[in-house]
C-alpha atoms as a printed R data frame, in Angstrom:
    type eleno elety resid chain resno      x       y       z
1   ATOM     1    CA   MET     A     1 -5.640 -33.503 -39.068
2   ATOM     2    CA   SER     A     2 -2.509 -34.595 -37.324
3   ATOM     3    CA   GLN     A     3  1.040 -33.652 -39.756
4   ATOM     4    CA   TYR     A     4  3.410 -36.639 -39.270
5   ATOM     5    CA   PHE     A     5  7.174 -36.397 -38.473
6   ATOM     6    CA   GLU     A     6  9.513 -39.179 -39.287
7   ATOM     7    CA   VAL     A     7 12.624 -38.201 -37.453
8   ATOM     8    CA   HIS     A     8 15.941 -40.061 -36.707
9   ATOM     9    CA   PRO     A     9 16.195 -41.441 -33.217
10  ATOM    10    CA   ASP     A    10 19.467 -40.041 -32.622
11  ATOM    11    CA   ASN     A    11 20.143 -37.289 -34.797
12  ATOM    12    CA   PRO     A    12 16.538 -35.988 -35.574
13  ATOM    13    CA   GLN     A    13 16.129 -33.350 -38.289
14  ATOM    14    CA   PRO     A    14 15.946 -29.771 -36.339
15  ATOM    15    CA   ARG     A    15 13.590 -28.513 -39.510
16  ATOM    16    CA   LEU     A    16 10.908 -31.140 -38.717
17  ATOM    17    CA   LEU     A    17 11.201 -30.535 -34.610
18  ATOM    18    CA   LYS     A    18 10.950 -26.837 -35.499
19  ATOM    19    CA   GLN     A    19  7.686 -27.370 -37.459
20  ATOM    20    CA   ALA     A    20  6.279 -29.510 -34.578
21  ATOM    21    CA   VAL     A    21  7.175 -26.843 -31.797
22  ATOM    22    CA   GLN     A    22  5.768 -24.404 -33.973
23  ATOM    23    CA   ILE     A    23  2.553 -26.217 -33.602
24  ATOM    24    CA   LEU     A    24  2.958 -26.287 -30.279
25  ATOM    25    CA   HIS     A    25  3.332 -22.506 -29.848
26  ATOM    26    CA   ALA     A    26 -0.023 -22.450 -31.638
27  ATOM    27    CA   GLY     A    27 -2.041 -24.339 -29.065
28  ATOM    28    CA   GLY     A    28 -1.395 -27.794 -30.547
29  ATOM    29    CA   ILE     A    29 -1.234 -31.135 -28.750
30  ATOM    30    CA   ALA     A    30  1.643 -33.601 -30.248
31  ATOM    31    CA   ALA     A    31  1.967 -37.691 -29.272
32  ATOM    32    CA   ILE     A    32  5.855 -37.661 -29.111
33  ATOM    33    CA   PRO     A    33  8.765 -40.082 -28.213
34  ATOM    34    CA   THR     A    34 10.413 -40.007 -24.679
35  ATOM    35    CA   ASP     A    35 12.423 -42.530 -22.798
36  ATOM    36    CA   SER     A    36  9.831 -44.692 -21.242
37  ATOM    37    CA   SER     A    37  6.503 -44.686 -24.013
38  ATOM    38    CA   TYR     A    38  4.808 -42.148 -26.250
39  ATOM    39    CA   ALA     A    39  3.766 -38.794 -24.088
40  ATOM    40    CA   LEU     A    40  0.785 -36.711 -25.538
41  ATOM    41    CA   VAL     A    41  2.475 -32.724 -24.806
42  ATOM    42    CA   CYS     A    42  1.146 -29.392 -25.011
43  ATOM    43    CA   HIS     A    43  2.464 -25.988 -23.979
44  ATOM    44    CA   LEU     A    44  2.555 -25.144 -20.855
45  ATOM    45    CA   ASP     A    45  0.659 -21.670 -21.008
46  ATOM    46    CA   ASP     A    46 -2.039 -22.721 -22.783
47  ATOM    47    CA   LYS     A    47 -4.899 -23.206 -20.933
48  ATOM    48    CA   SER     A    48 -7.391 -24.925 -23.705
49  ATOM    49    CA   ALA     A    49 -4.389 -26.990 -24.709
50  ATOM    50    CA   ALA     A    50 -3.744 -28.095 -20.828
51  ATOM    51    CA   GLU     A    51 -7.376 -28.771 -21.329
52  ATOM    52    CA   ASN     A    52 -7.533 -30.714 -24.460
53  ATOM    53    CA   LEU     A    53 -4.962 -32.615 -22.954
54  ATOM    54    CA   ARG     A    54 -6.957 -33.765 -20.744
55  ATOM    55    CA   ARG     A    55 -9.743 -34.328 -22.573
56  ATOM    56    CA   ILE     A    56 -7.792 -37.309 -25.139
57  ATOM    57    CA   ARG     A    57 -6.363 -38.763 -22.538
58  ATOM    58    CA   GLN     A    58 -9.777 -38.930 -19.989
59  ATOM    59    CA   VAL     A    59 -8.192 -37.780 -16.743
60  ATOM    60    CA   ASP     A    60 -9.506 -35.379 -14.040
61  ATOM    61    CA   ASP     A    61 -7.904 -32.414 -12.498
62  ATOM    62    CA   LYS     A    62 -6.526 -34.757  -9.783
63  ATOM    63    CA   HIS     A    63 -4.425 -36.882 -12.184
64  ATOM    64    CA   HIS     A    64 -0.773 -35.473 -11.969
65  ATOM    65    CA   LEU     A    65  0.332 -33.903 -15.209
66  ATOM    66    CA   THR     A    66  4.057 -33.814 -15.517
67  ATOM    67    CA   LEU     A    67  6.292 -31.053 -17.010
68  ATOM    68    CA   LEU     A    68  9.160 -32.764 -18.903
69  ATOM    69    CA   CYS     A    69 12.930 -30.478 -18.338
70  ATOM    70    CA   ARG     A    70 15.395 -29.982 -20.487
71  ATOM    71    CA   ASP     A    71 17.956 -30.532 -16.893
72  ATOM    72    CA   LEU     A    72 17.855 -30.439 -13.328
73  ATOM    73    CA   SER     A    73 18.181 -26.638 -13.325
74  ATOM    74    CA   GLU     A    74 15.204 -26.350 -15.164
75  ATOM    75    CA   LEU     A    75 13.180 -28.419 -13.427
76  ATOM    76    CA   ALA     A    76 14.370 -26.604  -9.706
77  ATOM    77    CA   SER     A    77 12.465 -23.271 -11.340
78  ATOM    78    CA   TYR     A    78  9.171 -24.805 -11.504
79  ATOM    79    CA   ALA     A    79  9.410 -26.952  -7.821
80  ATOM    80    CA   ARG     A    80 10.519 -25.927  -4.644
81  ATOM    81    CA   VAL     A    81 13.820 -28.246  -3.845
82  ATOM    82    CA   ASP     A    82 15.812 -28.940  -0.826
83  ATOM    83    CA   ASN     A    83 18.783 -30.202  -0.309
84  ATOM    84    CA   ARG     A    84 17.674 -33.645   0.128
85  ATOM    85    CA   GLN     A    85 15.200 -33.770  -2.862
86  ATOM    86    CA   TYR     A    86 18.259 -32.294  -5.067
87  ATOM    87    CA   ARG     A    87 20.343 -35.037  -3.996
88  ATOM    88    CA   LEU     A    88 17.534 -37.724  -5.130
89  ATOM    89    CA   LEU     A    89 16.609 -35.931  -7.931
90  ATOM    90    CA   LYS     A    90 20.191 -35.814  -9.280
91  ATOM    91    CA   LEU     A    91 20.361 -39.765  -8.950
92  ATOM    92    CA   GLY     A    92 17.201 -40.163 -11.105
93  ATOM    93    CA   THR     A    93 17.834 -37.694 -13.968
94  ATOM    94    CA   PRO     A    94 18.396 -37.861 -16.602
95  ATOM    95    CA   GLY     A    95 16.162 -40.618 -16.427
96  ATOM    96    CA   PRO     A    96 12.481 -42.652 -16.474
97  ATOM    97    CA   PHE     A    97 11.250 -41.234 -12.711
98  ATOM    98    CA   THR     A    98  8.573 -39.062 -12.182
99  ATOM    99    CA   PHE     A    99  9.042 -36.883  -9.269
100 ATOM   100    CA   ILE     A   100  6.062 -35.279  -7.307
101 ATOM   101    CA   LEU     A   101  7.130 -32.057  -5.851
102 ATOM   102    CA   GLU     A   102  5.102 -28.941  -4.131
103 ATOM   103    CA   ALA     A   103  4.596 -26.776  -7.697
104 ATOM   104    CA   THR     A   104  6.338 -22.894  -7.338
105 ATOM   105    CA   LYS     A   105  4.395 -20.098  -8.566
106 ATOM   106    CA   GLU     A   106  5.728 -20.612 -12.257
107 ATOM   107    CA   VAL     A   107  3.309 -23.702 -12.901
108 ATOM   108    CA   PRO     A   108 -0.431 -22.419 -13.657
109 ATOM   109    CA   ARG     A   109 -2.421 -23.434 -10.445
110 ATOM   110    CA   ARG     A   110 -4.899 -25.201 -13.369
111 ATOM   111    CA   VAL     A   111 -1.849 -27.921 -14.112
112 ATOM   112    CA   SER     A   112 -1.583 -28.658 -10.586
113 ATOM   113    CA   HIS     A   113 -3.130 -30.591  -8.417
114 ATOM   114    CA   PRO     A   114 -5.737 -28.958  -7.045
115 ATOM   115    CA   SER     A   115 -5.889 -29.904  -3.199
116 ATOM   116    CA   ARG     A   116 -2.017 -30.708  -2.781
117 ATOM   117    CA   ARG     A   117 -0.374 -27.681  -5.144
118 ATOM   118    CA   THR     A   118  1.968 -31.064  -6.498
119 ATOM   119    CA   ILE     A   119  3.142 -31.665  -9.777
120 ATOM   120    CA   GLY     A   120  5.066 -34.313 -11.609
121 ATOM   121    CA   LEU     A   121  7.907 -33.276 -13.090
122 ATOM   122    CA   ARG     A   122 11.245 -35.201 -14.531
123 ATOM   123    CA   VAL     A   123 13.690 -34.907 -17.040
124 ATOM   124    CA   PRO     A   124 13.793 -37.596 -19.998
125 ATOM   125    CA   ASP     A   125 16.944 -39.579 -21.373
126 ATOM   126    CA   HIS     A   126 15.897 -39.426 -24.599
127 ATOM   127    CA   ARG     A   127 17.851 -37.631 -27.501
128 ATOM   128    CA   VAL     A   128 14.579 -36.478 -29.916
129 ATOM   129    CA   THR     A   129 12.784 -35.665 -26.307
130 ATOM   130    CA   GLN     A   130 15.514 -33.598 -25.637
131 ATOM   131    CA   ALA     A   131 15.811 -31.846 -28.973
132 ATOM   132    CA   LEU     A   132 12.096 -31.063 -29.366
133 ATOM   133    CA   LEU     A   133 12.693 -29.239 -25.335
134 ATOM   134    CA   GLU     A   134 15.899 -27.486 -26.707
135 ATOM   135    CA   GLN     A   135 13.844 -25.951 -29.924
136 ATOM   136    CA   HIS     A   136 10.555 -25.431 -27.660
137 ATOM   137    CA   GLY     A   137 12.416 -23.484 -24.920
138 ATOM   138    CA   ALA     A   138 10.572 -24.552 -21.828
139 ATOM   139    CA   PRO     A   139  9.042 -26.899 -20.441
140 ATOM   140    CA   LEU     A   140  6.274 -28.871 -21.792
141 ATOM   141    CA   LEU     A   141  3.036 -29.974 -20.111
142 ATOM   142    CA   ALA     A   142  3.044 -33.946 -20.286
143 ATOM   143    CA   THR     A   143  1.113 -37.324 -19.829
144 ATOM   144    CA   THR     A   144  1.698 -41.141 -20.588
145 ATOM   145    CA   LEU     A   145 -0.357 -42.047 -23.759
146 ATOM   146    CA   ILE     A   146 -2.575 -44.546 -22.815
147 ATOM   147    CA   ALA     A   147 -5.651 -45.007 -24.539
148 ATOM   148    CA   PRO     A   148 -9.094 -45.168 -22.757
149 ATOM   149    CA   GLY     A   149 -9.549 -48.499 -21.789
150 ATOM   150    CA   GLU     A   150 -6.158 -49.406 -21.636
151 ATOM   151    CA   THR     A   151 -3.444 -49.986 -19.258
152 ATOM   152    CA   GLU     A   152 -0.396 -50.175 -21.544
153 ATOM   153    CA   PRO     A   153  0.879 -47.288 -23.200
154 ATOM   154    CA   MET     A   154  0.750 -46.964 -27.300
155 ATOM   155    CA   ASN     A   155  4.084 -47.176 -28.834
156 ATOM   156    CA   GLU     A   156  3.252 -47.832 -32.498
157 ATOM   157    CA   PRO     A   157  3.065 -44.407 -34.215
158 ATOM   158    CA   GLN     A   158  1.405 -45.351 -37.233
159 ATOM   159    CA   GLU     A   159 -1.207 -47.129 -34.793
160 ATOM   160    CA   ILE     A   160 -1.398 -43.635 -32.768
161 ATOM   161    CA   ARG     A   161 -1.417 -41.527 -35.563
162 ATOM   162    CA   ALA     A   162 -4.856 -43.576 -37.098
163 ATOM   163    CA   ARG     A   163 -6.145 -43.819 -33.706
164 ATOM   164    CA   TYR     A   164 -5.889 -40.094 -32.740
165 ATOM   165    CA   GLN     A   165 -5.316 -38.348 -36.405
166 ATOM   166    CA   LYS     A   166 -8.424 -36.162 -35.680
167 ATOM   167    CA   LEU     A   167 -7.245 -35.098 -32.256
168 ATOM   168    CA   LEU     A   168 -3.555 -34.902 -32.277
169 ATOM   169    CA   GLN     A   169 -1.972 -31.844 -33.998
170 ATOM   170    CA   ALA     A   170  1.424 -33.722 -34.354
171 ATOM   171    CA   VAL     A   171  2.582 -37.015 -34.334
172 ATOM   172    CA   VAL     A   172  6.271 -36.847 -33.771
173 ATOM   173    CA   ASP     A   173  7.630 -40.886 -35.002
174 ATOM   174    CA   ALA     A   174 11.097 -41.764 -33.961
175 ATOM   175    CA   GLY     A   175 10.032 -45.599 -33.696
176 ATOM   176    CA   ALA     A   176  9.255 -47.386 -31.017
177 ATOM   177    CA   CYS     A   177  9.811 -46.513 -27.315
178 ATOM   178    CA   PRO     A   178 10.595 -48.503 -24.234
179 ATOM   179    CA   MET     A   179  6.783 -49.117 -23.486
180 ATOM   180    CA   GLN     A   180  7.660 -49.380 -19.855
181 ATOM   181    CA   PRO     A   181  6.031 -46.052 -17.551
182 ATOM   182    CA   THR     A   182  8.567 -44.180 -15.480
183 ATOM   183    CA   THR     A   183  8.739 -45.029 -11.980
184 ATOM   184    CA   VAL     A   184  6.985 -42.505  -9.964
185 ATOM   185    CA   VAL     A   185  8.459 -41.003  -6.892
186 ATOM   186    CA   ASP     A   186  6.594 -38.707  -4.297
187 ATOM   187    CA   LEU     A   187  9.261 -36.077  -2.835
188 ATOM   188    CA   SER     A   188  6.193 -33.633  -1.648
189 ATOM   189    CA   GLY     A   189  6.065 -34.647   1.623
190 ATOM   190    CA   GLY     A   190  8.643 -35.994   4.674
191 ATOM   191    CA   GLU     A   191 10.429 -39.080   3.238
192 ATOM   192    CA   PRO     A   192 10.377 -40.069  -0.023
193 ATOM   193    CA   VAL     A   193  7.619 -42.420  -1.156
194 ATOM   194    CA   LEU     A   194  7.645 -44.870  -4.331
195 ATOM   195    CA   VAL     A   195  4.336 -44.806  -5.862
196 ATOM   196    CA   ARG     A   196  4.175 -46.394  -9.178
197 ATOM   197    CA   GLN     A   197  7.512 -48.660  -9.927
198 ATOM   198    CA   GLY     A   198  8.189 -48.479 -13.952
199 ATOM   199    CA   ARG     A   199 11.123 -48.301 -15.347
200 ATOM   200    CA   GLY     A   200 13.206 -46.373 -13.876
201 ATOM   201    CA   ASP     A   201 15.389 -48.757 -10.834
202 ATOM   202    CA   ALA     A   202 14.147 -47.144  -7.874
203 ATOM   203    CA   THR     A   203 17.346 -48.897  -5.847
204 ATOM   204    CA   ARG     A   204 19.292 -46.129  -7.873
205 ATOM   205    CA   LEU     A   205 17.241 -43.354  -6.027
206 ATOM   206    CA   GLY     A   206 18.360 -45.612  -2.417
207 ATOM   207    CA   LEU     A   207 14.390 -47.045  -2.462
208 ATOM   208    CA   GLU     A   208 13.047 -50.148  -2.379
209 ATOM   209    CA   GLY     A   209 11.579 -51.256  -5.580
């Protein structure tokens, strides 16, 4: 049965976030709000939690999972970033952009793309997500909460609780999110490639939307 935490979207209660983070540290999976949509998150270094995350979302190991980071310096610890890439990252963070980059050895091999050794990384622009990351003290492994067979992300916390209460250990309710996925930009090759146009304005990065 999942624990349900109702938090204020602008001033989330630290006590409640601390409880949610304890669940994540114990290997739990949580649904949390972000600046794009609700996401499923777990501890990066917990192998069975990462496997559960994929199982709930029904994706295989070729599906890019994302690391939610507090800021650009934390992101740079988990991805190989050159000066050109860094300039682009600076333009898109914090914000609803996911960047695909080559993972460093800080990222467990089992959560990066099996053949490309890449990972999605982003710095969300959402107070609750940022406060959770602060309490957690490290990036969280995440995937957009899209129910099997659906194309739109889930956005109603009560509905998430009802549907996933036997699969999730926590639901953090901060109200509705924009319900639009992030814009995905692949920076792992020579030139930036716009993989998916979502909420983030690609022209902000000098790319065609």
